[in-house]
Structures are given as structure tokens and as C-alpha cells.
CSV table of C-alpha atoms in Angstrom, one decimal:
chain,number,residue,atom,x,y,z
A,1,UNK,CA,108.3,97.1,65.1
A,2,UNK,CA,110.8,99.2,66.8
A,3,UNK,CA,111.3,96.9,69.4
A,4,UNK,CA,112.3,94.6,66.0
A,5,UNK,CA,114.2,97.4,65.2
A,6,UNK,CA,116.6,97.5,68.4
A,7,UNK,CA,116.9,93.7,68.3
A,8,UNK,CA,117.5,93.5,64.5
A,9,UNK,CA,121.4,92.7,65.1
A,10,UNK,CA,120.8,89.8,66.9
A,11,UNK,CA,117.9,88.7,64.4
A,12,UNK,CA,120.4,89.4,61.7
A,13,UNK,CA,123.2,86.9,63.7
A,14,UNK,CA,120.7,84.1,63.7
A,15,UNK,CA,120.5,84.5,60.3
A,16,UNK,CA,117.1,85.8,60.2
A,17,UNK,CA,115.4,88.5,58.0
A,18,UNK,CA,112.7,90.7,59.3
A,19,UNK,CA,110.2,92.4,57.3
A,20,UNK,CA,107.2,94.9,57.9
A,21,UNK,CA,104.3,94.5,55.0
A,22,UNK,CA,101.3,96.7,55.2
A,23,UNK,CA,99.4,98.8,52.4
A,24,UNK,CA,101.2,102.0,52.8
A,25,UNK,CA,103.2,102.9,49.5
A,26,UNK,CA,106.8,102.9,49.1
A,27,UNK,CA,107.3,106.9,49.6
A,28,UNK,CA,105.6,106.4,53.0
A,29,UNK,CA,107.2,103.6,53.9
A,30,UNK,CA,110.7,105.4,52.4
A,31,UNK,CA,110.1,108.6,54.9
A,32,UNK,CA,109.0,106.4,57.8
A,33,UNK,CA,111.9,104.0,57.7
A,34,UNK,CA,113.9,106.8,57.7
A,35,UNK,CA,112.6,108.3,60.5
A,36,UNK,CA,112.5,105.8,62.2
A,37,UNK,CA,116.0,104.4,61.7
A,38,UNK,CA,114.6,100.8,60.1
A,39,UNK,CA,117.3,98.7,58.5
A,40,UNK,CA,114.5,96.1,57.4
A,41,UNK,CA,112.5,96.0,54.5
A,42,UNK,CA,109.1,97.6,54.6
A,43,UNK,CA,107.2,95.9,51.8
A,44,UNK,CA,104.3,97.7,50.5
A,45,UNK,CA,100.8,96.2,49.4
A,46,UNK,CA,98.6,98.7,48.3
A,47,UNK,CA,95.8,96.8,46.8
A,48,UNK,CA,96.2,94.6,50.1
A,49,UNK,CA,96.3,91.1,47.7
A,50,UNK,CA,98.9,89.7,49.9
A,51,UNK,CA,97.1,90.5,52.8
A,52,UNK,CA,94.1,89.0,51.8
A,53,UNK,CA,96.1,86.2,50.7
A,54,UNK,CA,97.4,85.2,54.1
A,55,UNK,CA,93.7,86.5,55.6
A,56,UNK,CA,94.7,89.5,57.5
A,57,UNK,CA,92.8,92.1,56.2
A,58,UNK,CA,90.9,94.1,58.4
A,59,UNK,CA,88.2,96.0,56.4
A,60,UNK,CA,87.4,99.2,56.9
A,61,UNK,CA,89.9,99.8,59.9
A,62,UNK,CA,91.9,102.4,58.2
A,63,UNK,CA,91.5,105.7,57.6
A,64,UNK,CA,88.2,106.5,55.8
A,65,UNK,CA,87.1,103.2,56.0
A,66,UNK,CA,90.3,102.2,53.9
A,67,UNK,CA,91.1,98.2,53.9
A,68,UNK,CA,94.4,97.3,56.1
A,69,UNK,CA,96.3,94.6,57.4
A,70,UNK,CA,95.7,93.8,60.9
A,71,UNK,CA,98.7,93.3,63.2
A,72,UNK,CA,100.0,89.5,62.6
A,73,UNK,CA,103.5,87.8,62.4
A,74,UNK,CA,104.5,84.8,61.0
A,75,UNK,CA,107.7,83.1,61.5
A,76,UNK,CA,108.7,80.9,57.9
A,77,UNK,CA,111.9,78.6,58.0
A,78,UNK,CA,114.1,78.1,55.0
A,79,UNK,CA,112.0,76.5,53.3
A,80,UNK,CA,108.8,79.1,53.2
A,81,UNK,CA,107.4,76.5,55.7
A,82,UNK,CA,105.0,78.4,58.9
A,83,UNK,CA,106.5,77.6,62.0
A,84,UNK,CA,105.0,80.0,64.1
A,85,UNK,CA,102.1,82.3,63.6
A,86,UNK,CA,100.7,85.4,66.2
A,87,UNK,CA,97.2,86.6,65.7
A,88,UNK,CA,96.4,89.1,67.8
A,89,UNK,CA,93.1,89.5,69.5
A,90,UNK,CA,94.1,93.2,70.5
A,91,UNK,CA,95.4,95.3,67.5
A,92,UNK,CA,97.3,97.3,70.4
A,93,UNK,CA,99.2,93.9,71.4
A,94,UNK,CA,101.8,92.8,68.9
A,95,UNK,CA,104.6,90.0,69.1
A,96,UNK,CA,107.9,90.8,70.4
A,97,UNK,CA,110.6,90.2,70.0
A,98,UNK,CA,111.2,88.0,73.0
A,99,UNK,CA,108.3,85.6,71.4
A,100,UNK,CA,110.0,85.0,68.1
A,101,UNK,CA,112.9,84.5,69.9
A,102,UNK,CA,111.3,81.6,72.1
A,103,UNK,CA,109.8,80.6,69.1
A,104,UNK,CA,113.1,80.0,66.8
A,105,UNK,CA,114.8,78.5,70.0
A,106,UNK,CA,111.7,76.0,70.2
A,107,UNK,CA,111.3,75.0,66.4
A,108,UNK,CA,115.5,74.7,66.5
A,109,UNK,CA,116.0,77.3,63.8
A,110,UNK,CA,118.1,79.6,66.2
A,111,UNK,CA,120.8,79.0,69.1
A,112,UNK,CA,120.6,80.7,72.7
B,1,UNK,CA,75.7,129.5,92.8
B,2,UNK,CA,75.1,129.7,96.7
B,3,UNK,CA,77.3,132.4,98.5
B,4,UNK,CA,73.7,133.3,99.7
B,5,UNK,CA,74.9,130.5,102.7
B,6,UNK,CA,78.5,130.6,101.7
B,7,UNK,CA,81.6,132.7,103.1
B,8,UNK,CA,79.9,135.9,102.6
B,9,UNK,CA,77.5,135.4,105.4
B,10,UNK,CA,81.0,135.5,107.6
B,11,UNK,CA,82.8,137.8,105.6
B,12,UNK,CA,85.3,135.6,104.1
B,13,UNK,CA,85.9,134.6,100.6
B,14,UNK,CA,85.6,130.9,99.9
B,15,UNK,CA,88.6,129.0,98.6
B,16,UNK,CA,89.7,127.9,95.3
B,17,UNK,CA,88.4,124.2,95.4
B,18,UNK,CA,91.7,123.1,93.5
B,19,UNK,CA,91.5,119.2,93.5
B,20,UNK,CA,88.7,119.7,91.3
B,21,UNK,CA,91.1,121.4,88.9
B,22,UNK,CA,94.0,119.3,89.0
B,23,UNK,CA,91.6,116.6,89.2
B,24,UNK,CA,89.9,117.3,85.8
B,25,UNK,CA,92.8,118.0,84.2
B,26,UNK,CA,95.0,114.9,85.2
B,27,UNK,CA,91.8,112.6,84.3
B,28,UNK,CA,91.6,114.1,80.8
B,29,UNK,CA,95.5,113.7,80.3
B,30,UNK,CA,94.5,110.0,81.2
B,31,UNK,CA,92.5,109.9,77.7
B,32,UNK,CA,95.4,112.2,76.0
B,33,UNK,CA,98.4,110.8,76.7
B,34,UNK,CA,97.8,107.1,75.7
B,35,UNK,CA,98.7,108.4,72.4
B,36,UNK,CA,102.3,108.8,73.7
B,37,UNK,CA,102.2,105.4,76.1
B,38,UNK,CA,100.9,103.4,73.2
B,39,UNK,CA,104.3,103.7,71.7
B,40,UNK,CA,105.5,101.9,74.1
B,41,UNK,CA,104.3,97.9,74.5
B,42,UNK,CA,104.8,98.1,78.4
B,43,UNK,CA,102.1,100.6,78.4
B,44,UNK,CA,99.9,99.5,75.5
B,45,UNK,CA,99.7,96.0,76.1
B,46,UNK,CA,97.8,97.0,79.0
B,47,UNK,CA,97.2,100.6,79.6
B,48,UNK,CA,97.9,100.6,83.4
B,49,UNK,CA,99.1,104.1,82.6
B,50,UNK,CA,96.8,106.0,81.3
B,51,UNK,CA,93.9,103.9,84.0
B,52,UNK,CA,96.4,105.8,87.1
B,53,UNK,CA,95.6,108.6,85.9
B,54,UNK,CA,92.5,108.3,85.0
B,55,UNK,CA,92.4,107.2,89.1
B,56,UNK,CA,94.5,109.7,90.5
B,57,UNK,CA,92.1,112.4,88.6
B,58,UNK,CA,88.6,110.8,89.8
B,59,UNK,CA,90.5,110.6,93.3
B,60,UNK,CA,91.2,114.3,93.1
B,61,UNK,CA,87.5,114.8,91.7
B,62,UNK,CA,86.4,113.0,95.0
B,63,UNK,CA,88.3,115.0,97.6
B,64,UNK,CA,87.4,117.9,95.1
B,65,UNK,CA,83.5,117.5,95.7
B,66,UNK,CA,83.3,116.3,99.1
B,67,UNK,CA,85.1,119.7,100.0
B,68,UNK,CA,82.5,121.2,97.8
B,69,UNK,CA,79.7,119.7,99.3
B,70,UNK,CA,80.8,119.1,102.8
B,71,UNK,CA,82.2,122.4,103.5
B,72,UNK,CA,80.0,125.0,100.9
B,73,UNK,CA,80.9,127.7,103.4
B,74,UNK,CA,84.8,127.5,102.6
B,75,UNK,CA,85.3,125.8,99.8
B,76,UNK,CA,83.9,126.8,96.0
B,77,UNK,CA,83.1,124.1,93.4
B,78,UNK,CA,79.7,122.3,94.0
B,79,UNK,CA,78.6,122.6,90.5
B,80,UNK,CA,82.2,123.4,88.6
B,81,UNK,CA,82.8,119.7,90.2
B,82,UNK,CA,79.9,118.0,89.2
B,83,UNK,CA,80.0,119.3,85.6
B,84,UNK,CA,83.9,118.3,85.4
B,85,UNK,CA,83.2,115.0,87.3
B,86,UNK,CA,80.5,114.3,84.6
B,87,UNK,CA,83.0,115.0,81.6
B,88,UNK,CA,85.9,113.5,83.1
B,89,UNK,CA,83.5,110.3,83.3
B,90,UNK,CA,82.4,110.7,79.7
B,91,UNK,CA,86.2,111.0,78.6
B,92,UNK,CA,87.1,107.7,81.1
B,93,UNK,CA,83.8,105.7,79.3
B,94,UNK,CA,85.2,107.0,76.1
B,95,UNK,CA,88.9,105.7,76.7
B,96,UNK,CA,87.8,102.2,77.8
B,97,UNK,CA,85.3,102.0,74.7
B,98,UNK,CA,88.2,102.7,72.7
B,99,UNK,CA,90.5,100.5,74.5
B,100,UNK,CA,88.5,97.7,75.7
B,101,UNK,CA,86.3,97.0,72.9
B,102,UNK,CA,86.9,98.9,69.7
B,103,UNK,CA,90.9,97.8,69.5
B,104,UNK,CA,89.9,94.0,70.0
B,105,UNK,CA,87.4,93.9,67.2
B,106,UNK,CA,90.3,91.9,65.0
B,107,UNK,CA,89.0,89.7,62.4
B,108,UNK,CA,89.2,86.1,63.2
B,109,UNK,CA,91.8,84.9,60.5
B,110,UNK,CA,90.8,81.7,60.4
B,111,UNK,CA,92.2,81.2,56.7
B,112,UNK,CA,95.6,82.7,57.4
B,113,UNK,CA,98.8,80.2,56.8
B,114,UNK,CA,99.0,77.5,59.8
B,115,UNK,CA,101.9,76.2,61.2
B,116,UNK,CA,103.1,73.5,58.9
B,117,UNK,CA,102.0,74.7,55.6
B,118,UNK,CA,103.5,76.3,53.1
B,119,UNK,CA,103.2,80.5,52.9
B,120,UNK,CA,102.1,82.0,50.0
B,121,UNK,CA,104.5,83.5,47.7
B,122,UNK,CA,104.5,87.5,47.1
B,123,UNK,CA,106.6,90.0,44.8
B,124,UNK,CA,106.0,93.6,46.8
B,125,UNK,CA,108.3,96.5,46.7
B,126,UNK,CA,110.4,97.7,49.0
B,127,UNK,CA,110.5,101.2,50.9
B,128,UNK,CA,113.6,102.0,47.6
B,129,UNK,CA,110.5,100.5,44.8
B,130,UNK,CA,112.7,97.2,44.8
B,131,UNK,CA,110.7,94.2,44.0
B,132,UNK,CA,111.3,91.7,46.9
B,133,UNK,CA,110.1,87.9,46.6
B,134,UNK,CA,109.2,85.9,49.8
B,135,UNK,CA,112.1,83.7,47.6
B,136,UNK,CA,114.7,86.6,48.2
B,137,UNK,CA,114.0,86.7,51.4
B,138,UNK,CA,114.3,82.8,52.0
B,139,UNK,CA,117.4,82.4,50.5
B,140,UNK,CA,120.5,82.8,52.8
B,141,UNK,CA,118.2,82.9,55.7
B,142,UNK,CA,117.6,80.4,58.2
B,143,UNK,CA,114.2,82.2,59.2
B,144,UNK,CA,112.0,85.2,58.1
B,145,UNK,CA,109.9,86.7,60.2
B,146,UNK,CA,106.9,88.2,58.5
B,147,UNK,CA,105.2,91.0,60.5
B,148,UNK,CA,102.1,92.5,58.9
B,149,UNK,CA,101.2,95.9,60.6
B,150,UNK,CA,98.6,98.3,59.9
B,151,UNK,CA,100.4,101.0,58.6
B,152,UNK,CA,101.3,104.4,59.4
B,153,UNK,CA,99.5,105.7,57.3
């Protein structure tokens, strides 16, 4: 998400919002957004029913066996509608920014 | 160890066997310091970083032992390189356990939102305890980009 981070200016001139959403709470999420200079929303799902509502909760994978999201991006237009979608195989390989890039260019949403 | 055959026999003191050394310890920064190159997608995409030196250290190892074994009478190290080979193997297996196969045990998705449909609606709150809508976020926008992540924890 940092690399969303740097980029957020140009995400932000396309008219597109970025957001993080994962089961840390908002303090955490507060102090890490902080630290880590993110002008985007970091939405918090503790009870992971949003995650489980778009099926990408990994069980178990957090700390002591805690339920968490597993890395996945979606890209909605206007409209709520799914345009794009990334699911990992490799919870070390995320989008980037580059992809959802592509990805607005191809579905029309953004210019060059 | 065997100075019985070693340097003593000629009245010289064998050598410090240092590839072994440096060896070991560039191999184990191999397993160490992918927690620093995984902050980086270049180098956690595919972790040709950490792998160098996990190569550069079993080279070292190599040149390490064969100077061991091939020349016992001036160089030191036959078993101080075979135990730091065998846990500079254990620490490479380790790595590529953790890298190869535990980090792609993802869960297949197969219900998440497709291209085309609709994506569910959510209220959450933000990193200030707003409540944001996936309605908020749509309106004014051309595009939102949702990016679920696993936390920090």
C-alpha cells in the first residue's frame, strides 16, 4: 500500500478513491497511517463480516491463529459495479499500482 | 580435531578458514534480511535477494570446506564447516518453506465479487472512528479501488 501511497495524487486526479480494509481496529490503523504518511482511508473490520462478505478471509493466518483478510483488490466504478478484481495466489505479491492503472485505462474509467 | 596431521607436525599454526565464517554468516543474513526486502515489491515479488545471498554464502561455504578438507595441514575448519554448512542448509530449507509454500497457501476465493457484479455494500470505520459507506466512497468518484490487506497487526 505504500506504493498506493506515493501514487495517491495521480489516483486522486483520475478521480479515484483508494482504501485499505483489514481487521485491525481504528487506533491501529490511526498510528499506522500516521506513520506511515497514508492520506487514504484505512477502514477497519474487526469481526472480518466484510471480508467474509466479499470471500477473502483467510482463517487462521493471523496472529494466534486470528481470522484475516488475505491480500485482494478490487477496482468498483461509479456505480459499485466490479471491473477488476486481483486475487493473489502469493500473499507476498500484491497489485500495484501500475495494474490498476492498466486496468482503469482498459475499462475507460481513467485517461492516460 | 586433527592437528595430530595438521600444521603442528611442521611447526606452523594453521589459518583461520574465514570463508567459512563469512560464509555462514552472509547465508543466515539471507533468511534475516527478507524481513527488510519484503517491504519492497521488487524484492518480495520474487525474493532474488535474499536467494544471492543465500548463494554467495553456500559459495563461501564451498571454498570454505574444500580449503578445510583439501588442505587440513594449513587451513582450520573441517568440522566448524560442516556444522555451519549443515545449519546454513537448515536456515536456506527453512526460508524456501516459508517462501515457496507457506506464503502461497491463499484461499481460493472462489465466492468473492466478479467482474460485472455488483459489490457488496459495507459501513466500517475509518482510522478517525468515522463510519465510511462503500456509498461515500462511490459518490464523486469515478473509481474506488478496494484493497483488502492483512493487517499490521
Amino acid at each position: 500500500m505504500r506504493s498506493f501511497q506515493q501514487r495517491l495524487a495521480e489516483f486522486d486526479a483520475n478521480g479515484v478513491r483508494v482504501v485499505g480494509i483489514s481487521v485491525d481496529p481504528p487506533e491501529i490503523n490511526r498510528r499506522q497511517s500516521q506513520k506511515l504518511g497514508y492520506a487514504f482511508p484505512l477502514l477497519s473490520d474487526p469481526k472480518a463480516e466484510v471480508i467474509r462478505r466479499y470471500d477473502v478471509l483467510h482463517p487462521g493466518a493471523g496472529p494466534k491463529g486470528a481470522d484475516v483478510a488475505r491480500p485482494a483488490e478490487f477496482l468498483l466504478d461509479s456505480n459499485g459495479v466490479v471491473r477488476w478484481v486481483n486475487l493473489t495466489e502469493n500473499i507476498a505479491v500484491r497489485a500495484r499500482p501500475e495494474q490498476v492503472f492498466e486496468a482503469l485505462h482498459q475499462v475507460g474509467i481513467a485517461g492516460e | 580435531m586433527d592437528f595430530a596431521s595438521g600444521g603442528r607436525e611442521i611447526g606452523m599454526k594453521r589459518k583461520w578458514n574465514w570463508p567459512i565464517w563469512i560464509g555462514f554468516v552472509v547465508a543466515v543474513g539471507g533468511l534475516f534480511s527478507y524481513e527488510f526486502f519484503a517491504q519492497f515489491p521488487i524484492t518480495r515479488d520474487f525474493p532474488w535477494a535474499s536467494l544471492l545471498l543465500f548463494g554467495i554464502g553456500a559459495a563461501l561455504l564451498v571454498v570454505g570446506l574444500f580449503r578445510a578438507f583439501g588442505r587440513p595441514q594449513r587451513y582450520r575448519g573441517k568440522v566448524s564447516g560442516l556444522v555451519f554448512s549443515a545449519i546454513a542448509f537448515v536456515f536456506f530449507a527453512f526460508f524456501c518453506y516459508g517462501v515457496f509454500y507457506v506464503l502461497q497457501q491463499v484461499p481460493a476465493s472462489s465466492g468473492a465479487p466478479r467482474v460485472g457484479q455488483k459489490a457488496p455494500d459495507f459501513i466500517l470505520l475509518d482510522q478517525s472512528g468515522k463510519p465510511v459507506g462503500l456509498g461515500d466512497l462511490l459518490s464523486g468518484s469515478k473509481a474506488v479501488v478496494l484493497i483488502f490487506y492483512r493487517g499490521f497487526w
